[in-house]
Short mmCIF file of C-alpha atoms and ligand atoms in Angstrom, two decimals:
data_model
loop_
_atom_site.label_atom_id
_atom_site.label_comp_id
_atom_site.label_asym_id
_atom_site.label_seq_id
_atom_site.Cartn_x
_atom_site.Cartn_y
_atom_site.Cartn_z
CA UNK A 139 52.72 80.95 76.42
CA UNK A 140 55.32 82.03 74.19
CA UNK A 141 56.46 80.64 70.40
CA UNK A 142 59.46 78.32 71.20
CA UNK A 143 58.88 77.83 74.81
CA UNK A 144 59.20 74.21 76.38
CA UNK A 145 57.26 72.53 78.58
CA UNK A 146 56.50 68.48 79.59
CA UNK A 147 52.91 67.81 78.99
CA UNK A 148 50.73 64.51 79.61
CA UNK A 149 48.99 63.76 76.67
CA UNK A 150 45.43 63.13 77.65
CA UNK A 151 43.20 63.39 74.68
CA UNK A 152 43.33 62.90 70.49
CA UNK A 153 41.52 65.60 68.03
CA UNK A 154 39.37 64.28 65.47
CA UNK A 155 42.34 64.45 63.03
CA UNK A 156 44.78 62.54 65.13
CA UNK A 157 47.02 64.94 67.07
CA UNK A 158 47.37 64.10 70.84
CA UNK A 159 46.20 67.10 73.31
CA UNK A 160 47.97 67.96 76.24
CA UNK A 161 47.22 71.11 78.97
CA UNK A 162 50.32 74.10 79.72
CA UNK A 163 49.03 77.19 81.07
CA UNK A 164 45.53 76.38 81.12
CA UNK A 165 45.76 76.05 77.13
CA UNK A 166 44.79 73.14 75.31
CA UNK A 167 48.14 72.28 72.94
CA UNK A 168 47.84 70.14 69.95
CA UNK A 169 50.49 67.93 69.32
CA UNK A 170 50.94 65.46 66.79
CA UNK A 171 52.40 61.96 66.54
CA UNK A 172 51.80 61.92 69.96
CA UNK A 173 49.35 58.90 71.94
CA UNK A 174 47.02 59.49 74.75
CA UNK A 175 49.19 58.13 78.22
CA UNK A 176 52.49 60.07 76.61
CA UNK A 177 54.30 62.35 78.68
CA UNK A 178 56.14 63.98 76.25
CA UNK A 179 58.57 67.14 75.72
CA UNK A 180 57.09 69.69 73.45
CA UNK A 181 58.34 72.85 71.63
CA UNK A 182 55.64 75.71 71.21
CA UNK A 183 55.25 76.49 67.53
CA UNK A 184 52.01 78.75 67.32
CA UNK A 185 50.19 80.64 70.20
CA UNK A 186 46.09 81.18 69.67
CA UNK A 187 43.82 82.55 72.20
CA UNK A 188 42.79 79.11 74.05
CA UNK A 189 44.99 76.68 72.44
CA UNK A 190 48.38 76.39 71.21
CA UNK A 191 50.19 73.72 68.59
CA UNK A 192 53.29 72.15 69.45
CA UNK A 193 55.88 70.09 68.05
CA UNK A 194 56.80 66.62 69.68
CA UNK A 195 60.76 66.53 70.59
CA UNK A 196 60.80 63.42 72.91
CA UNK A 197 59.19 61.19 74.87
CA UNK A 198 59.69 61.37 78.97
CA UNK A 199 57.10 58.14 79.22
CA UNK A 200 55.42 56.09 76.60
CA UNK A 201 52.17 55.50 76.02
CA UNK A 202 50.74 51.97 76.63
CA UNK A 203 49.48 51.99 72.86
CA UNK A 204 52.38 52.92 71.48
CA UNK A 205 53.98 50.70 68.67
CA UNK A 206 57.01 50.67 66.46
CA UNK A 207 56.37 52.72 63.15
CA UNK A 208 57.53 50.57 60.24
CA UNK A 209 56.91 53.38 57.40
CA UNK A 210 59.95 55.98 57.23
CA UNK A 211 58.19 58.59 55.53
CA UNK A 212 55.38 58.58 58.75
CA UNK A 213 56.49 62.31 60.29
CA UNK A 214 56.59 63.88 56.98
CA UNK A 215 54.07 62.61 54.86
CA UNK A 216 50.01 63.67 55.22
CA UNK A 217 48.72 60.35 54.53
CA UNK A 218 48.62 58.32 58.18
CA UNK A 219 48.49 59.80 61.45
CA UNK A 220 48.31 56.43 63.26
CA UNK A 221 51.50 54.24 62.82
CA UNK A 222 52.54 55.18 66.13
CA UNK A 223 49.75 53.50 68.02
CA UNK A 224 48.33 50.16 67.68
CA UNK A 225 45.41 49.40 65.59
CA UNK A 226 43.04 48.39 68.79
CA UNK A 227 43.88 51.58 70.03
CA UNK A 228 43.28 53.46 66.73
CA UNK A 229 39.82 51.49 66.48
CA UNK A 230 38.80 52.83 70.14
CA UNK A 231 39.47 56.36 68.83
CA UNK A 232 37.27 56.13 65.68
CA UNK A 233 34.62 54.67 67.71
CA UNK A 234 34.30 57.74 70.30
CA UNK A 235 34.86 60.01 67.04
CA UNK A 236 31.59 58.84 65.70
CA UNK A 237 29.95 58.36 69.12
CA UNK A 238 31.24 61.99 70.42
CA UNK A 239 30.06 63.76 67.06
CA UNK A 240 26.51 61.84 67.14
CA UNK A 241 25.90 62.94 70.69
CA UNK A 242 27.27 66.61 70.79
CA UNK A 243 26.25 67.45 67.37
CA UNK A 244 23.26 65.15 66.35
CA UNK A 245 22.08 65.35 70.43
CA UNK A 246 21.72 61.72 70.76
CA UNK A 247 23.40 59.56 73.26
CA UNK A 248 23.38 56.25 71.89
CA UNK A 249 26.43 54.14 71.91
CA UNK A 250 27.71 52.73 68.45
CA UNK A 251 27.58 49.36 67.49
CA UNK A 252 31.26 47.53 67.12
CA UNK A 253 33.58 49.16 64.74
CA UNK A 254 33.88 47.15 61.40
CA UNK A 255 37.50 46.98 60.86
CA UNK A 256 39.86 44.69 58.85
CA UNK A 257 43.78 44.99 57.29
CA UNK A 258 45.44 47.77 58.19
CA UNK A 259 47.87 47.69 55.52
CA UNK A 260 47.50 48.04 51.58
CA UNK A 261 44.06 48.01 52.01
CA UNK A 262 43.71 51.00 48.84
CA UNK A 263 43.02 50.02 45.61
CA UNK A 264 43.39 53.73 44.05
CA UNK A 265 46.50 56.26 44.32
CA UNK A 266 47.34 59.70 43.13
CA UNK A 267 51.06 60.66 42.98
CA UNK A 268 52.30 64.38 42.47
CA UNK A 269 55.52 64.06 41.36
CA UNK A 270 58.77 66.04 42.30
CA UNK A 271 60.89 68.13 39.90
CA UNK A 272 63.59 65.45 40.96
CA UNK A 273 61.05 62.96 38.74
CA UNK A 274 60.25 60.98 42.47
CA UNK A 275 56.60 60.24 43.29
CA UNK A 276 55.36 60.79 46.88
CA UNK A 277 52.67 62.45 48.81
CA UNK A 278 52.04 66.05 50.12
CA UNK A 279 53.21 66.52 53.28
CA UNK A 280 50.63 68.06 56.11
CA UNK A 281 48.57 71.08 54.82
CA UNK A 282 51.14 71.51 52.09
CA UNK A 283 51.67 70.82 48.78
CA UNK A 284 55.25 69.83 49.39
CA UNK A 285 56.38 66.55 47.98
CA UNK A 286 57.74 63.79 50.14
CA UNK A 287 58.96 61.19 48.38
CA UNK A 288 57.45 57.76 49.19
CA UNK A 289 58.49 54.39 47.14
CA UNK A 290 56.48 52.24 48.82
CA UNK A 291 53.26 52.99 50.68
CA UNK A 292 52.05 50.79 53.45
CA UNK A 293 48.54 51.55 52.61
CA UNK A 294 49.18 50.37 48.71
CA UNK A 295 49.93 47.50 47.10
CA UNK A 296 53.18 46.75 46.47
CA UNK A 297 53.14 47.03 42.60
CA UNK A 298 51.38 50.57 42.94
CA UNK A 299 55.48 52.07 43.69
CA UNK A 300 56.88 49.43 41.06
CA UNK A 301 54.63 51.43 38.74
CA UNK A 302 55.34 55.12 39.68
CA UNK A 303 59.19 53.82 39.41
CA UNK A 304 58.71 52.56 35.63
CA UNK A 305 56.76 56.04 35.08
CA UNK A 306 59.46 58.31 36.46
CA UNK A 307 62.11 56.28 34.56
CA UNK A 308 60.04 56.76 31.16
CA UNK A 309 59.47 60.31 31.85
CA UNK A 310 63.36 60.84 33.30
CA UNK A 311 64.79 59.00 30.35
CA UNK A 312 62.08 61.01 27.71
CA UNK A 313 63.15 64.45 29.19
CA UNK A 314 59.47 64.74 29.84
CA UNK A 315 58.84 67.37 32.02
CA UNK A 316 57.39 67.77 35.28
CA UNK A 317 54.16 69.75 36.15
CA UNK A 318 54.92 72.95 38.40
CA UNK A 319 52.14 74.11 40.59
CA UNK A 320 53.81 78.04 40.82
CA UNK A 321 54.63 78.27 37.37
CA UNK A 322 51.72 76.25 36.01
CA UNK A 323 54.12 74.71 33.51
CA UNK A 324 55.79 71.79 32.84
CA UNK A 325 53.66 68.51 31.35
CA UNK A 326 53.32 65.48 33.80
CA UNK A 327 51.02 66.58 36.87
CA UNK A 328 50.38 63.04 38.54
CA UNK A 329 50.22 59.27 38.27
CA UNK A 330 46.81 57.83 39.18
CA UNK A 331 46.56 54.20 39.34
CA UNK A 332 43.44 52.25 39.84
CA UNK A 333 43.79 48.32 40.79
CA UNK A 334 40.58 45.82 40.92
CA UNK A 335 40.95 43.86 44.12
CA UNK A 336 38.68 40.53 42.77
CA UNK A 337 40.18 40.54 39.34
CA UNK A 338 43.63 41.78 39.90
CA UNK A 339 42.97 44.44 36.83
CA UNK A 340 45.62 47.36 36.79
CA UNK A 341 44.49 51.02 35.21
CA UNK A 342 47.13 53.74 35.27
CA UNK A 343 46.42 57.16 33.90
CA UNK A 344 48.98 59.96 33.47
CA UNK A 345 47.33 63.51 34.35
CA UNK A 346 48.75 65.55 31.84
CA UNK A 347 49.22 69.56 30.76
CA UNK A 348 48.51 68.66 27.42
CA UNK A 349 46.47 66.66 25.02
CA UNK A 350 48.78 64.18 23.77
CA UNK A 351 51.23 60.92 25.23
CA UNK A 352 54.56 61.38 23.54
CA UNK A 353 56.60 58.18 23.75
CA UNK A 354 53.17 56.25 24.92
CA UNK A 355 54.79 52.99 23.18
CA UNK A 356 58.24 53.05 25.46
CA UNK A 357 55.67 53.61 28.58
CA UNK A 358 53.02 50.65 27.64
CA UNK A 359 56.08 48.57 27.35
CA UNK A 360 57.69 49.26 30.61
CA UNK A 361 54.32 49.17 32.41
CA UNK A 362 53.65 45.70 30.67
CA UNK A 363 57.47 44.43 32.11
CA UNK A 364 55.62 45.32 35.39
CA UNK A 365 52.07 44.36 35.28
CA UNK A 366 51.48 41.72 32.85
CA UNK A 367 48.60 41.21 32.03
CA UNK A 368 46.90 42.64 34.68
CA UNK A 369 47.40 45.64 32.94
CA UNK A 370 44.48 46.54 31.43
CA UNK A 371 43.93 50.06 30.52
CA UNK A 372 46.76 53.16 30.46
CA UNK A 373 45.03 56.09 29.79
CA UNK A 374 45.62 60.33 29.81
CA UNK A 375 43.57 62.52 31.58
CA UNK A 376 43.48 65.95 30.26
CA UNK A 377 44.03 69.20 32.61
CA UNK A 378 45.28 71.79 31.93
CA UNK A 379 43.97 73.63 34.36
CA UNK A 380 45.63 76.32 36.93
CA UNK A 381 43.86 74.37 39.80
CA UNK A 382 45.02 72.02 42.79
CA UNK A 383 41.51 69.26 41.84
CA UNK A 384 43.59 66.28 40.45
CA UNK A 385 41.68 65.53 37.69
CA UNK A 386 40.55 67.16 34.56
CA UNK A 387 37.18 66.43 32.68
CA UNK A 388 38.36 65.01 29.84
CA UNK A 389 40.34 61.58 29.19
CA UNK A 390 42.06 59.39 26.85
CA UNK A 391 42.83 55.33 26.50
CA UNK A 392 46.15 55.15 24.93
CA UNK A 393 46.82 51.25 25.55
CA UNK A 394 44.05 48.50 26.17
CA UNK A 395 40.49 49.27 27.85
CA UNK A 396 38.68 52.58 28.71
CA UNK A 397 38.01 51.02 32.09
CA UNK A 398 38.47 47.98 34.30
CA UNK A 399 35.93 45.45 35.88
CA UNK A 400 36.48 44.42 39.72
CA UNK A 401 33.30 42.55 41.91
CA UNK A 402 32.00 44.15 44.71
CA UNK A 403 29.60 42.06 46.84
CA UNK A 404 29.22 39.37 44.04
CA UNK A 405 28.67 42.55 41.58
CA UNK A 406 30.76 43.20 38.52
CA UNK A 407 31.57 46.36 38.86
CA UNK A 408 32.86 48.81 35.42
CA UNK A 409 35.69 51.39 36.56
CA UNK A 410 36.34 54.58 34.44
CA UNK A 411 38.80 56.70 35.61
CA UNK A 412 36.95 59.32 36.65
CA UNK A 413 34.32 57.31 38.63
CA UNK A 414 33.92 56.97 42.68
CA UNK A 415 35.01 53.76 43.57
CA UNK A 416 35.59 52.67 47.19
CA UNK A 417 39.12 52.61 48.08
CA UNK A 418 39.04 49.89 50.26
CA UNK A 419 37.60 46.35 48.67
CA UNK A 420 37.76 44.58 51.68
CA UNK A 421 35.64 46.94 54.15
CA UNK A 422 33.56 48.24 51.44
CA UNK A 423 31.68 44.70 50.94
CA UNK A 424 31.35 44.72 54.99
CA UNK A 425 30.35 48.30 54.56
CA UNK A 426 27.89 47.20 51.96
CA UNK A 427 27.03 44.19 54.09
CA UNK A 428 25.82 46.44 56.92
CA UNK A 429 23.75 48.63 54.57
CA UNK A 430 22.25 45.93 53.28
CA UNK A 431 21.07 44.77 56.77
CA UNK A 432 19.72 47.97 57.64
CA UNK A 433 17.91 48.64 54.75
CA UNK A 434 15.84 45.10 54.31
CA UNK A 435 15.82 45.15 50.54
CA UNK A 436 13.51 42.37 49.71
CA UNK A 437 10.79 43.31 47.39
CA UNK A 438 11.52 46.74 48.76
CA UNK A 439 11.59 49.94 46.43
CA UNK A 440 14.55 51.80 46.95
CA UNK A 441 16.26 55.19 46.14
CA UNK A 442 20.18 55.51 46.16
CA UNK A 443 20.76 59.09 46.46
CA UNK A 444 24.51 59.70 45.77
CA UNK A 445 24.77 56.61 44.16
CA UNK A 446 28.27 56.87 42.07
CA UNK A 447 29.04 53.77 40.01
CA UNK A 448 25.54 52.39 41.46
CA UNK A 449 27.47 50.01 43.62
CA UNK A 450 25.39 49.94 46.42
CA UNK A 451 22.11 49.85 45.00
CA UNK A 452 23.16 46.92 42.40
CA UNK A 453 24.11 45.12 45.52
CA UNK A 454 20.52 45.20 46.55
CA UNK A 455 19.43 45.04 43.44
CA UNK A 456 18.18 40.91 43.10
CA UNK A 457 16.13 41.50 46.09
CA UNK A 458 14.66 44.75 45.95
CA UNK A 459 11.47 45.10 43.79
CA UNK A 460 12.82 48.39 41.98
CA UNK A 461 16.13 50.71 42.81
CA UNK A 462 16.83 54.57 41.53
CA UNK A 463 20.21 55.68 41.63
CA UNK A 464 21.37 59.49 41.56
CA UNK A 465 24.37 61.27 41.06
CA UNK A 466 25.85 63.87 39.75
CA UNK A 467 29.38 62.57 38.04
CA UNK A 468 27.49 61.88 34.29
CA UNK A 469 30.68 59.14 33.89
CA UNK A 470 29.47 57.43 36.48
CA UNK A 471 25.85 57.49 35.75
CA UNK A 472 27.08 56.05 32.37
CA UNK A 473 29.21 53.15 34.20
CA UNK A 474 26.45 52.60 36.51
CA UNK A 475 24.19 52.05 33.68
CA UNK A 476 26.75 49.26 32.34
CA UNK A 477 26.91 47.93 35.41
CA UNK A 478 23.29 47.25 35.30
CA UNK A 479 23.55 45.73 32.29
CA UNK A 480 26.72 43.38 32.69
CA UNK A 481 24.89 41.69 35.99
CA UNK A 482 21.35 41.14 33.74
CA UNK A 483 20.10 43.61 36.44
CA UNK A 484 16.61 44.96 34.87
CA UNK A 485 15.07 46.58 37.80
CA UNK A 486 17.47 49.65 38.27
CA UNK A 487 16.74 52.79 37.05
CA UNK A 488 19.72 55.64 37.22
CA UNK A 489 19.25 59.62 37.11
CA UNK A 490 22.25 62.23 36.08
CA UNK A 491 21.62 65.06 38.63
CA UNK A 492 21.70 66.81 41.16
CA UNK A 493 20.42 64.90 44.50
CA UNK A 494 18.26 67.86 45.65
CA UNK A 495 17.04 68.34 41.98
CA UNK A 496 16.19 64.75 41.28
CA UNK A 497 14.77 64.19 44.37
CA UNK A 498 12.22 66.77 43.92
CA UNK A 499 11.42 65.73 40.25
CA UNK A 500 10.95 62.40 41.41
CA UNK A 501 8.68 63.31 44.12
CA UNK A 502 6.66 65.71 41.55
CA UNK A 503 6.63 62.43 39.30
CA UNK A 504 4.62 60.92 42.38
CA UNK A 505 7.62 58.25 43.20
CA UNK A 506 7.62 57.01 46.84
CA UNK A 507 10.23 54.53 48.75
CA UNK A 508 10.38 51.86 51.00
CA UNK A 509 13.95 52.95 51.90
CA UNK A 510 16.23 55.51 50.59
CA UNK A 511 19.72 55.28 50.79
CA UNK A 512 22.07 58.45 51.00
CA UNK A 513 26.02 58.02 50.68
CA UNK A 514 26.75 61.78 50.40
CA UNK A 515 30.61 63.39 49.85
CA UNK A 516 31.66 64.74 53.44
CA UNK A 517 29.57 67.90 53.32
CA UNK A 518 26.89 65.55 54.10
CA UNK A 519 23.18 65.64 52.57
CA UNK A 520 21.71 69.45 51.76
CA UNK A 521 18.69 70.28 54.24
CA UNK A 522 16.08 70.38 51.05
CA UNK A 523 16.88 66.67 49.93
CA UNK A 524 16.50 65.61 53.93
CA UNK A 525 13.07 67.62 53.51
CA UNK A 526 12.16 65.94 50.26
CA UNK A 527 12.98 62.52 51.84
CA UNK A 528 10.86 62.44 54.77
CA UNK A 529 8.02 64.79 53.40
CA UNK A 530 7.72 63.31 49.78
CA UNK A 531 8.96 59.94 49.70
CA UNK A 532 8.14 59.00 52.96
CA UNK A 533 10.12 55.61 53.59
CA UNK A 534 9.70 53.49 56.34
CA UNK A 535 13.87 53.43 56.82
CA UNK A 536 16.55 55.67 55.85
CA UNK A 537 19.88 54.30 55.55
CA UNK A 538 23.09 56.54 55.54
CA UNK A 539 26.19 55.62 54.41
CA UNK A 540 28.60 58.54 55.66
CA UNK A 541 32.72 59.55 55.47
CA UNK A 542 32.04 62.08 57.78
CA UNK A 543 30.35 61.80 61.25
CA UNK A 544 30.43 65.66 61.96
CA UNK A 545 27.75 65.77 58.87
CA UNK A 546 26.18 62.93 59.30
CA UNK A 547 25.40 63.91 62.97
CA UNK A 548 24.04 67.43 61.66
CA UNK A 549 22.07 65.70 59.39
CA UNK A 550 20.57 63.21 62.08
CA UNK A 551 19.28 66.06 63.56
CA UNK A 552 17.60 67.31 60.67
CA UNK A 553 16.34 64.29 59.57
CA UNK A 554 15.44 63.66 63.39
CA UNK A 555 13.14 67.15 63.28
CA UNK A 556 11.64 66.13 60.01
CA UNK A 557 10.27 62.47 61.71
CA UNK A 558 13.38 60.08 61.34
CA UNK A 559 14.87 58.97 64.38
CA UNK A 560 18.26 56.91 64.96
CA UNK A 561 17.91 53.43 65.59
CA UNK A 562 21.60 51.99 65.17
CA UNK A 563 24.57 52.84 63.76
CA UNK A 564 28.26 50.97 63.08
CA UNK A 565 31.53 52.47 62.38
CA UNK A 566 33.44 51.14 60.07
CA UNK A 567 36.91 51.62 59.04
CA UNK A 568 37.58 52.09 55.61
CA UNK A 569 40.80 54.23 56.38
CA UNK A 570 42.98 51.94 58.68
CA UNK A 571 46.37 54.66 59.56
CA UNK A 572 44.41 57.88 58.71
CA UNK A 573 42.17 59.81 60.55
CA UNK A 574 39.01 58.88 58.33
CA UNK A 575 36.20 56.97 59.30
CA UNK A 576 32.98 55.51 57.69
CA UNK A 577 29.91 55.12 59.34
CA UNK A 578 26.53 53.50 58.28
CA UNK A 579 23.53 54.80 60.20
CA UNK A 580 19.94 53.19 60.76
CA UNK A 581 17.15 55.88 61.00
CA UNK A 582 13.34 54.96 60.66
CA UNK A 583 10.38 56.79 60.40
CA UNK A 584 9.00 57.63 64.10
CA UNK A 585 5.76 56.04 64.44
CA UNK A 586 4.00 58.73 65.89
CA UNK A 587 5.00 60.94 63.31
CA UNK A 588 2.17 62.79 61.65
CA UNK A 589 4.01 62.96 58.24
N1 SAH B 36 27.28 55.36 46.88
C1 SAH B 36 28.49 55.46 46.16
C2 SAH B 36 29.22 57.01 45.84
C3 SAH B 36 29.53 57.45 47.53
S1 SAH B 36 30.75 58.89 47.16
C4 SAH B 36 29.43 54.05 46.43
O1 SAH B 36 29.45 53.93 47.66
O2 SAH B 36 30.35 53.95 45.43
C5 SAH B 36 29.56 60.09 47.09
C6 SAH B 36 28.74 60.18 45.60
O3 SAH B 36 28.30 61.51 45.53
C7 SAH B 36 30.09 60.80 44.22
O4 SAH B 36 29.99 59.78 43.40
C8 SAH B 36 29.86 61.71 44.02
O5 SAH B 36 30.00 62.03 42.33
C9 SAH B 36 28.59 62.53 44.27
N2 SAH B 36 27.63 63.53 44.55
C10 SAH B 36 28.40 64.42 44.95
N3 SAH B 36 27.48 65.68 45.15
C11 SAH B 36 26.30 65.47 44.56
C12 SAH B 36 25.49 66.31 44.15
N4 SAH B 36 25.11 66.97 44.79
N5 SAH B 36 24.46 65.44 43.79
C13 SAH B 36 24.79 63.72 43.39
N6 SAH B 36 25.55 63.60 43.71
C14 SAH B 36 26.33 63.92 44.14
#
């Protein structure tokens, strides 16, 4: 097989990141934007030892799963991978992706519960837009920092597009320079927007390569014209590092409050720019309800590791005996403590520390738990955390909320080696149209476990 060679392929599978897979010359060929059931004319872009990457040139036969794509940026933008197939087909792919990982990596052949799913469009409550030198906001192309301008992303609330247009118009009018990643010069790096779904409160945060925002009054006026009373907070985030990490660790409020407040599972949640919050409110509520069903919080002592602003633990605090939340970001822990207070929750304690360190510290204090909830970032839990849970906290139940089913599966295996077996798991589509899928798993201590 040679670069630039053309083949007609049947697409027979899909990868975890949403590429179609066909076969030519005995090699697997990965072709983005194709669907199982397509017959596609493909140009080879890159040849490796056992596989190749191809580009879709045209479709000879269309998969039954195909639908018309409604987004003009879909083929270029790195955000969505499934706008060319029905949401039903996407859900089936996601269920299967989690199942395959748990079988292959986790060593457990167990079918998932039906995927929890909701509205596939305009579900996000948070966006971070990079800006082009031509003053357009957009998103990065796949595996690149090339900006694809996007005035109205179908994953975001409509008002986000209106806000980015107000900011870029203000920046252009006032000669505010746009940050250039190559030369590490220029001022305005990203437009970061958050919206509290239940209260409609909006936070706009400009990430800047500087300390102060010039012409802030005119920006505030423009944003008030777009958002009205909903604009509750305008902030700057200072990021003067030569890095592609979007946010620096310092924020300053330019207008309004330091935070906005949302309501999730009946709990008021204060959000500052740096604290983690699920981007899909509707589906996060479904996910947390499932976590609650698995955790059975009534009268239990619960440890909530990787707790962010405390959301999962606090949603169970009224029934639980006690909640201990652990989180590494100080601002998120401040939010968690504040959230407990504004909700009149007195049985929750929050610790700002690395989960591994905090778990061993709590174990030294003799703390045990009936239920441990973990909700780690994509890299999953450390083996030490799992061992501390299994041999020190010794809960009956572990509820594992995961945004990466491959690391979830790896950790399920480690849990099983330490006396905890997978009982049930439910994928949850927090990120429709993208390749990501969330999952919540119930693990229980085995009755014959020697621990
Ligand atoms: N449970 C929360 C947050 C989940 S996201 C919610 O549902 O909203 C994962 C969280 O883990 C983030 O808040 C992140 O800051 C935190 N985190 C990442 N690494 C960590 C570590 N080593 N120790 C503790 N918390 C960590």
